[in-house]
Coordinates of C-alpha atoms in Angstrom, one line a residue:
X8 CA -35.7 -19.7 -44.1
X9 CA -37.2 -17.1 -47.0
X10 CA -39.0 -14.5 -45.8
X11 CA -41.5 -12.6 -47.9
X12 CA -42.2 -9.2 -48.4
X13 CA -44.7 -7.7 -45.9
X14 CA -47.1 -5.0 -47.0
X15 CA -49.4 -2.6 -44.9
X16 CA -52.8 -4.0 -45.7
X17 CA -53.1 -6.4 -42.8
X18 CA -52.0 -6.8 -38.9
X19 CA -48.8 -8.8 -38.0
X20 CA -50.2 -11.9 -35.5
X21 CA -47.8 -14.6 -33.8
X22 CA -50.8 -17.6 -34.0
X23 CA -50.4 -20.7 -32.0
X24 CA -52.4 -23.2 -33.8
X25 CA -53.9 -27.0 -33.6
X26 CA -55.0 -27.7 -36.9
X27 CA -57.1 -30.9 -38.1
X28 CA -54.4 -31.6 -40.5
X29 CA -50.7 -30.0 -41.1
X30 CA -49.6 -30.7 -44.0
X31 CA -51.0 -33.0 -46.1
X32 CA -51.4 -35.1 -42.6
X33 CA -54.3 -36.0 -40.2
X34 CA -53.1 -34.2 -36.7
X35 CA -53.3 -37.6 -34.5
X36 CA -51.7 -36.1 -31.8
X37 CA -53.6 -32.6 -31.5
X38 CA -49.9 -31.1 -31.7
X39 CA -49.7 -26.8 -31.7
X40 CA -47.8 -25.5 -34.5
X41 CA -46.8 -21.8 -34.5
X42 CA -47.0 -19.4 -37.4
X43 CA -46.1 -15.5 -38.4
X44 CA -48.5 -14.4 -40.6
X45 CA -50.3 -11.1 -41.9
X46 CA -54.0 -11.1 -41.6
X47 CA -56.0 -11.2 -44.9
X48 CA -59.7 -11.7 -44.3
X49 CA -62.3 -13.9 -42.6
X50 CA -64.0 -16.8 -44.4
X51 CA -67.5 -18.3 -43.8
X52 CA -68.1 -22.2 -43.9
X53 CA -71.1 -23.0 -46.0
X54 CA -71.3 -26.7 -45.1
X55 CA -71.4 -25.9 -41.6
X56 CA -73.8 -22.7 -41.9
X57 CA -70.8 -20.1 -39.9
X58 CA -71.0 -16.9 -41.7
X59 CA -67.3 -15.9 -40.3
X60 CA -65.7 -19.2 -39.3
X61 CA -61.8 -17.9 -39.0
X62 CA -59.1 -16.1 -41.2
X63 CA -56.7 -15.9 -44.4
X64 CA -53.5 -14.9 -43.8
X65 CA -50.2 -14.9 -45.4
X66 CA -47.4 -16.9 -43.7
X67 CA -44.6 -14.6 -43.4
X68 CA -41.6 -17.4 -44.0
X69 CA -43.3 -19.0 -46.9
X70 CA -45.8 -16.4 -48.8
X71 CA -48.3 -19.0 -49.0
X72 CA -51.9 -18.0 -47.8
X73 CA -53.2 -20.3 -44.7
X74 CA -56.9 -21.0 -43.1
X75 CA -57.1 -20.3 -39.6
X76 CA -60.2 -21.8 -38.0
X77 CA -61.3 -19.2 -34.8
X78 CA -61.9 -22.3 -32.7
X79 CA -58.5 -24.1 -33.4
X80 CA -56.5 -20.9 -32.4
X81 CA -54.6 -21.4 -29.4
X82 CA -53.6 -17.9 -29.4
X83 CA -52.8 -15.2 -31.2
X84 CA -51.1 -11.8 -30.1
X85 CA -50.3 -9.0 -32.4
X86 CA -46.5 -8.4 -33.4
X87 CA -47.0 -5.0 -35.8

């Protein structure tokens, strides 16, 4: 596993997740997936008319920037 470079701009968060797709696949079985990542920023969702609908964050084993709807987080607890 690579682990990237973590910076002070954003919050460390452990964030259990059920996503609508993981990875490139439809979710068929609602399963949780767990990821270490350092907040970024909210986004809003146009289509749906939700000024802050979740949050970008970087995925500490990868580097690569994730979505995180608010109401597909299972939990999320702060690590740093």
């Amino acid at each position: 596993m690579t682990t990237t470079t973590i910076d002070n701009s954003g919050t460390i968060f452990n964030i259990l997740y059920r996503p609508e797709r993981h990875e490139g696949s439809e979710n068929v079985n609602d399963e949780l997936y767990n990821y270490v990542v350092q907040t970024d920023e909210s986004f809003e969702n146009l289509s749906r008319k939700e000024k802050c609908a979740g949050l970008t964050a970087k995925d500490i084993s990868t580097g690569n920037f994730k979505r995180f709807r608010f109401d597909r987080i299972v939990a999320m607890n702060a690590i740093k």
